[in-house]
CSV table of C-alpha atoms in Angstrom, one decimal:
chain,number,residue,atom,x,y,z
A,1,MET,CA,28.4,27.7,0.0
A,2,LEU,CA,29.0,27.1,3.8
A,3,ALA,CA,27.2,29.3,6.2
A,4,MET,CA,27.3,29.6,10.0
A,5,VAL,CA,24.6,31.7,12.1
A,6,ALA,CA,23.4,31.8,15.3
A,7,PRO,CA,20.4,29.4,16.1
A,8,ALA,CA,17.0,30.4,15.6
A,9,ALA,CA,14.0,28.6,14.1
A,10,ALA,CA,10.3,28.8,13.0
A,11,HIS,CA,7.5,27.1,14.7
A,12,SER,CA,6.7,23.9,12.9
A,13,VAL,CA,4.8,20.6,12.9
A,14,ILE,CA,7.1,18.1,14.0
A,15,VAL,CA,6.2,14.3,14.7
A,16,LEU,CA,8.7,12.6,16.7
A,17,PRO,CA,8.4,8.6,17.5
A,18,GLY,CA,8.7,7.1,20.9
A,19,ALA,CA,7.4,4.4,23.3
A,20,SER,CA,5.7,7.0,25.3
A,21,GLN,CA,5.4,10.9,25.3
A,22,ALA,CA,8.2,11.3,27.6
A,23,GLN,CA,10.7,9.2,25.4
A,24,SER,CA,9.3,11.0,22.2
A,25,VAL,CA,10.8,14.3,23.4
A,26,ASN,CA,14.3,12.3,23.4
A,27,ALA,CA,14.0,11.0,20.2
A,28,THR,CA,17.1,10.1,18.3
A,29,ALA,CA,17.8,8.9,14.6
A,30,ASN,CA,17.7,5.3,15.7
A,31,ASN,CA,14.1,5.6,16.7
A,32,PHE,CA,12.9,6.2,13.3
A,33,TYR,CA,13.8,2.5,12.4
A,34,TYR,CA,11.7,-0.4,13.2
A,35,ASN,CA,11.1,-4.0,12.8
A,36,VAL,CA,8.2,-5.4,10.3
A,37,GLY,CA,5.3,-6.0,12.7
A,38,ASP,CA,6.4,-3.2,15.0
A,39,THR,CA,3.4,-0.4,16.1
A,40,ALA,CA,5.0,2.9,15.8
A,41,ASN,CA,3.8,5.5,18.5
A,42,LEU,CA,3.9,9.1,17.0
A,43,TYR,CA,3.7,12.5,19.0
A,44,LEU,CA,2.8,15.7,17.1
A,45,TYR,CA,4.3,18.9,18.6
A,46,ILE,CA,4.5,22.4,17.3
A,47,ILE,CA,8.0,23.4,18.1
A,48,HIS,CA,11.1,25.3,17.4
A,49,PRO,CA,13.2,22.0,16.7
A,50,SER,CA,16.7,23.6,17.6
A,51,GLU,CA,15.6,25.4,20.6
A,52,SER,CA,13.2,22.8,22.0
A,53,ASN,CA,10.7,25.6,22.2
A,54,PHE,CA,7.3,24.0,22.2
A,55,ALA,CA,4.2,26.2,21.6
A,56,GLU,CA,0.5,25.3,22.7
A,57,ILE,CA,-1.7,23.5,20.1
A,58,ALA,CA,-5.0,25.1,20.8
A,59,GLU,CA,-8.1,23.1,20.4
A,60,THR,CA,-9.3,25.1,17.6
A,61,PHE,CA,-6.4,24.1,15.6
A,62,ASN,CA,-7.4,22.1,12.6
A,63,MET,CA,-4.8,19.0,12.7
A,64,THR,CA,-4.8,16.1,10.4
A,65,GLN,CA,-2.6,13.2,9.6
A,66,GLN,CA,-2.0,10.7,6.8
A,67,VAL,CA,0.3,7.7,6.2
A,68,ILE,CA,1.6,6.7,2.8
A,69,TYR,CA,2.4,3.0,3.0
A,70,PRO,CA,5.4,1.3,1.3
A,71,ASN,CA,3.0,-0.1,-1.2
A,72,GLY,CA,1.5,3.5,-2.1
A,73,THR,CA,-1.6,3.3,-0.2
A,74,ILE,CA,-2.6,6.5,1.5
A,75,ALA,CA,-4.9,6.5,4.4
A,76,PRO,CA,-6.2,8.8,7.2
A,77,VAL,CA,-4.6,8.4,10.6
A,78,GLY,CA,-6.4,9.3,13.7
A,79,LEU,CA,-5.0,11.6,16.2
A,80,THR,CA,-5.7,12.1,20.0
A,81,ARG,CA,-5.2,15.3,21.9
A,82,SER,CA,-3.2,15.1,25.0
A,83,SER,CA,-5.2,15.2,28.3
A,84,GLY,CA,-2.8,17.4,30.0
A,85,ASN,CA,0.5,19.5,29.5
A,86,VAL,CA,4.3,18.9,30.5
A,87,SER,CA,6.7,21.8,31.3
A,88,TYR,CA,10.3,21.5,30.7
A,89,ASP,CA,13.2,23.5,31.9
A,90,LEU,CA,15.5,24.9,29.1
A,91,GLY,CA,17.7,26.5,31.6
A,92,ASN,CA,18.5,30.1,32.3
A,93,ASP,CA,15.2,30.2,34.3
A,94,THR,CA,13.3,29.4,30.8
A,95,PHE,CA,10.5,27.0,30.8
A,96,VAL,CA,8.3,25.8,28.2
A,97,THR,CA,4.8,24.0,28.3
A,98,ALA,CA,3.9,21.5,25.7
A,99,ASN,CA,0.9,19.8,24.5
A,100,TRP,CA,0.8,17.3,21.9
A,101,TYR,CA,-1.4,14.9,19.7
A,102,SER,CA,-0.6,11.1,19.5
A,103,SER,CA,-1.3,8.4,17.0
A,104,ASN,CA,0.1,5.0,16.2
A,105,ILE,CA,0.7,3.1,12.9
A,106,LYS,CA,1.1,-0.8,12.4
A,107,LEU,CA,4.1,-1.3,10.3
A,108,ASP,CA,2.9,-4.5,8.8
A,109,GLN,CA,4.7,-3.9,5.4
A,110,GLU,CA,8.5,-3.8,4.8
A,111,GLY,CA,9.8,-0.6,3.6
A,112,VAL,CA,9.4,3.3,3.8
A,113,TYR,CA,6.4,5.0,5.4
A,114,TYR,CA,5.6,8.7,5.3
A,115,ILE,CA,3.5,10.4,7.8
A,116,TYR,CA,1.9,13.5,6.3
A,117,SER,CA,0.7,16.0,9.3
A,118,ALA,CA,-0.8,19.4,8.8
A,119,GLN,CA,-1.9,22.4,10.7
A,120,LYS,CA,-4.5,24.6,8.8
A,121,GLY,CA,-5.9,27.9,10.5
A,122,TYR,CA,-8.5,30.4,9.7
A,123,ASP,CA,-9.6,33.8,10.5
A,124,ASP,CA,-13.0,34.8,11.8
A,125,SER,CA,-14.3,35.3,8.1
A,126,GLY,CA,-13.1,31.7,7.2
A,127,ALA,CA,-10.4,32.8,5.2
A,128,GLN,CA,-7.1,30.5,5.6
A,129,THR,CA,-4.3,32.1,7.4
A,130,ARG,CA,-2.0,29.2,7.9
A,131,GLU,CA,-0.9,25.8,6.3
A,132,ARG,CA,2.0,24.1,8.1
A,133,GLY,CA,2.4,20.7,6.5
A,134,SER,CA,5.2,18.4,7.8
A,135,VAL,CA,6.4,14.9,6.5
A,136,THR,CA,8.2,12.4,9.0
A,137,VAL,CA,9.8,9.3,7.6
A,138,LEU,CA,9.8,5.9,9.2
A,139,TYR,CA,11.8,2.7,8.0
A,140,ALA,CA,10.4,-1.0,8.7
A,141,GLY,CA,12.9,-3.9,8.0
A,142,ASN,CA,15.7,-3.9,5.6
A,143,SER,CA,13.9,-3.0,2.4
A,144,SER,CA,13.5,0.5,0.7
A,145,THR,CA,10.5,-0.3,-0.9
A,146,GLY,CA,8.4,3.0,-1.3
A,147,TRP,CA,11.1,5.2,-1.0
A,148,ASP,CA,10.0,7.4,-3.9
A,149,ASN,CA,6.1,7.2,-2.9
A,150,LEU,CA,6.3,10.9,-1.5
A,151,LYS,CA,7.8,12.0,-5.0
A,152,LYS,CA,5.2,9.9,-7.1
A,153,SER,CA,2.0,10.3,-5.1
A,154,GLY,CA,2.8,12.6,-1.9
A,155,LEU,CA,0.4,15.5,-3.3
A,156,GLN,CA,-2.3,13.1,-3.3
A,157,THR,CA,-2.4,13.9,0.5
A,158,GLY,CA,-3.8,17.3,-0.2
A,159,ALA,CA,-0.3,18.8,0.4
A,160,PRO,CA,-0.1,22.1,-1.6
A,161,VAL,CA,3.9,21.9,-1.4
A,162,LEU,CA,6.2,18.7,-0.5
A,163,LEU,CA,9.8,18.6,0.2
A,164,TYR,CA,11.5,15.5,0.0
A,165,PRO,CA,14.8,13.7,-0.6
A,166,ALA,CA,15.6,13.3,-4.3
A,167,THR,CA,17.1,9.7,-3.7
A,168,ASP,CA,16.6,7.1,-1.2
A,169,ALA,CA,17.9,8.4,2.3
A,170,ARG,CA,17.4,5.3,4.2
A,171,GLY,CA,20.5,4.9,6.6
A,172,VAL,CA,22.0,8.2,5.7
A,173,GLN,CA,25.0,8.9,8.1
A,174,ALA,CA,26.6,12.0,9.4
A,175,GLY,CA,29.3,13.4,7.1
A,176,THR,CA,27.3,13.0,3.9
A,177,SER,CA,24.8,14.9,1.9
A,178,VAL,CA,21.3,14.6,0.7
A,179,ASN,CA,19.8,16.2,-2.4
A,180,PHE,CA,16.4,17.7,-1.7
A,181,THR,CA,13.5,18.8,-4.2
A,182,PHE,CA,10.2,20.6,-4.1
A,183,ALA,CA,7.1,19.6,-5.7
A,184,GLY,CA,3.6,21.4,-6.0
A,185,ASN,CA,2.6,24.8,-6.2
A,186,MET,CA,5.2,27.1,-5.3
A,187,SER,CA,3.2,30.2,-4.9
A,188,PHE,CA,1.9,28.6,-1.8
A,189,PHE,CA,4.7,30.4,-0.1
A,190,ALA,CA,4.0,33.8,-1.4
A,191,GLN,CA,1.0,34.2,1.2
A,192,GLU,CA,1.3,37.2,4.0
A,193,VAL,CA,4.6,38.7,2.7
A,194,GLU,CA,5.2,41.9,1.2
A,195,ASP,CA,6.8,41.0,-1.7
A,196,ALA,CA,6.2,37.6,-3.2
A,197,LYS,CA,9.3,37.8,-5.4
A,198,ASP,CA,11.5,37.8,-2.4
A,199,VAL,CA,10.0,34.5,-1.3
A,200,LEU,CA,9.7,32.8,-4.5
A,201,ASP,CA,13.1,33.6,-5.9
A,202,PRO,CA,15.1,32.7,-3.9
A,203,LEU,CA,12.9,30.5,-1.7
A,204,PRO,CA,14.0,30.4,2.1
A,205,VAL,CA,14.8,27.2,3.4
A,206,GLU,CA,15.5,26.6,7.0
A,207,ALA,CA,17.6,23.3,8.1
A,208,ALA,CA,17.8,22.6,11.9
A,209,ILE,CA,18.8,19.7,14.2
A,210,TYR,CA,16.3,18.9,16.9
A,211,THR,CA,17.3,19.7,20.4
A,212,THR,CA,15.9,17.9,23.5
A,213,PRO,CA,15.0,20.0,26.4
A,214,SER,CA,17.7,18.5,28.6
A,215,GLN,CA,20.3,19.2,25.7
A,216,MET,CA,18.9,22.8,25.7
A,217,LYS,CA,19.3,23.1,29.3
A,218,ALA,CA,22.9,21.6,29.4
A,219,ASN,CA,24.3,23.1,26.2
A,220,GLY,CA,21.9,25.7,24.7
A,221,ALA,CA,20.4,25.8,21.2
A,222,GLY,CA,21.3,23.5,18.7
A,223,ILE,CA,22.2,23.9,14.8
A,224,HIS,CA,20.1,26.2,12.8
A,225,THR,CA,20.7,27.6,9.4
A,226,LEU,CA,18.6,29.6,7.1
A,227,LEU,CA,19.5,29.7,3.6
A,228,HIS,CA,18.0,30.9,0.1
A,229,VAL,CA,17.6,28.3,-2.6
A,230,LYS,CA,17.1,29.6,-6.3
A,231,SER,CA,13.7,28.8,-7.4
A,232,ASN,CA,12.4,27.2,-10.6
A,233,SER,CA,9.7,25.1,-11.4
A,234,ASN,CA,11.0,22.3,-9.0
A,235,PRO,CA,13.6,24.1,-6.9
A,236,THR,CA,16.4,21.6,-5.5
A,237,PHE,CA,19.5,21.9,-3.2
A,238,SER,CA,22.0,19.6,-1.6
A,239,ALA,CA,22.4,19.8,2.3
A,240,GLY,CA,25.5,18.4,4.3
A,241,VAL,CA,24.3,16.7,7.3
A,242,THR,CA,27.5,16.6,9.5
A,243,ALA,CA,25.9,15.7,12.7
A,244,ALA,CA,24.0,12.8,13.8
A,245,GLY,CA,20.3,13.4,15.1
A,246,VAL,CA,16.9,14.3,14.2
A,247,TRP,CA,17.0,16.8,11.0
A,248,THR,CA,14.1,19.0,9.9
A,249,PHE,CA,14.3,20.8,6.6
A,250,MET,CA,11.6,23.5,5.7
A,251,GLY,CA,10.5,25.8,3.1
A,252,VAL,CA,8.9,29.0,4.7
A,253,ASN,CA,7.3,31.9,3.6
A,254,GLN,CA,9.6,34.4,5.1
A,255,GLU,CA,11.4,37.4,3.8
A,256,GLY,CA,14.0,39.1,6.2
A,257,GLU,CA,12.2,40.6,9.2
A,258,ILE,CA,9.1,40.9,7.1
A,259,GLY,CA,6.1,38.3,6.7
A,260,ASP,CA,5.6,35.2,8.7
A,261,ASP,CA,6.4,31.7,8.7
A,262,ASN,CA,2.8,30.4,8.5
A,263,TYR,CA,3.2,28.5,5.4
A,264,GLN,CA,5.6,25.7,5.3
A,265,ALA,CA,6.8,22.5,3.9
A,266,VAL,CA,8.9,20.2,6.2
A,267,TYR,CA,10.7,17.3,5.8
A,268,VAL,CA,11.9,15.4,9.1
A,269,MET,CA,14.7,13.0,8.7
A,270,PRO,CA,16.9,10.7,11.0
A,271,VAL,CA,20.8,11.1,10.3
A,272,LEU,CA,22.6,8.3,12.0
A,273,ALA,CA,26.0,8.3,13.5
A,274,ALA,CA,28.9,7.5,11.3
A,275,SER,CA,29.5,3.7,11.1
A,276,SER,CA,32.1,2.3,13.0
A,277,GLY,CA,31.5,-1.4,12.1
A,278,GLY,CA,29.7,-3.9,13.9
A,279,ASN,CA,26.3,-1.8,14.5
A,280,ASP,CA,23.2,-2.5,13.0
A,281,ASN,CA,21.8,1.1,12.7
A,282,GLY,CA,19.7,1.4,9.5
A,283,ASN,CA,19.1,-2.1,9.0
A,284,GLY,CA,15.6,-2.2,10.5
A,285,SER,CA,16.6,-4.5,13.2
A,286,GLY,CA,18.1,-1.7,15.9
A,287,ASN,CA,15.1,0.2,16.9
A,288,ASP,CA,15.3,1.2,20.6
A,289,SER,CA,12.5,3.7,20.6
A,290,GLY,CA,12.0,2.9,24.3
A,291,SER,CA,15.4,4.1,25.2
A,292,THR,CA,16.7,7.6,25.9
A,293,GLU,CA,20.4,6.8,25.8
A,294,ASP,CA,21.8,7.3,22.5
A,295,GLY,CA,25.3,8.8,21.5
A,296,ASP,CA,23.3,10.4,18.2
A,297,SER,CA,21.6,12.9,20.6
A,298,SER,CA,24.7,14.7,21.8
A,299,ILE,CA,24.6,18.5,20.8
A,300,PRO,CA,27.2,19.4,18.1
A,301,GLY,CA,29.9,21.8,19.0
A,302,VAL,CA,30.9,24.9,17.1
A,303,GLY,CA,33.1,22.9,14.8
A,304,VAL,CA,30.0,21.4,12.9
A,305,ILE,CA,27.8,24.6,12.8
A,306,GLY,CA,29.1,25.5,9.6
A,307,LEU,CA,27.1,22.6,8.2
A,308,ILE,CA,25.1,23.3,5.1
A,309,ALA,CA,26.3,23.0,1.5
A,310,CYS,CA,23.9,24.2,-1.1
A,311,ILE,CA,24.1,24.0,-4.7
A,312,GLY,CA,22.2,26.7,-6.7
A,313,ILE,CA,21.9,29.4,-3.6
A,314,ALA,CA,21.3,32.9,-4.6
A,315,GLY,CA,21.0,35.7,-2.2
A,316,ALA,CA,22.2,36.4,1.3
A,317,LEU,CA,21.6,34.4,4.4
A,318,PHE,CA,19.3,35.9,7.0
A,319,MET,CA,18.0,34.9,10.3
A,320,ARG,CA,14.7,35.5,11.9
A,321,ARG,CA,13.4,34.6,15.5
A,322,LYS,CA,9.4,34.5,15.9
């Protein structure tokens, strides 16, 4: 099933790599590939990915981060809150102000690194009202060692639900498709909605391509598609990634115009430009995280908005803006 809808998205925890904060907001697919021995500088935002619409991260937000190394070890990562904010012009007299958390990870093992970040919120009584979990994948060197660690041990991070590619997605290029699987307690998504059945079966899934502030100002919002995946004990779907860039896939607890998007499982994945020969994208030696010039970052036109092909889709598409 192919779907075309106008761009919209839910605020999500998104981690972008970059040599600096300014460069992280221009992150492209190449920036997720490193040499062994590099240090990855990471910047955590709360954002509508397709609209570059940043939200404030309040000091009271409970932000945590962990890394799953290629050898399967899981370790906490220290987060540093930004000392100030940055304002971005999105065009049409629209401005957003961003703050962030930063971290860094030494990539001293060859293979696949998974960065799990989470935002938890509570009301005055101490009851939990929000949990937005997000996984960002990084690649070091030429090996795919540890690509299945998220599947095997990702729930050991404490994530209630994880969304991950069912196969090794290292070096995936535009014009292909990727199979995704959910693992964990699917009833996690049934919180804060009127009818849990409408969330659990089928489950709403958003797919969005990250749009930088400068792209938003020049071209408008990027691709966003919301679909329903037929749920079972481990829901799966197949997504066609027709454009190069930074893609986000997220399971959310929405039901039409009712409910909220406070309970999420997100996966952030680079999609490289289709190879024309003679480039080293995806082989671990082409990292240019200090660069903001990359053909992968262009906003796709209308011809690629019909982008998501899904297996086992039930229900109708719907759109919701926070």
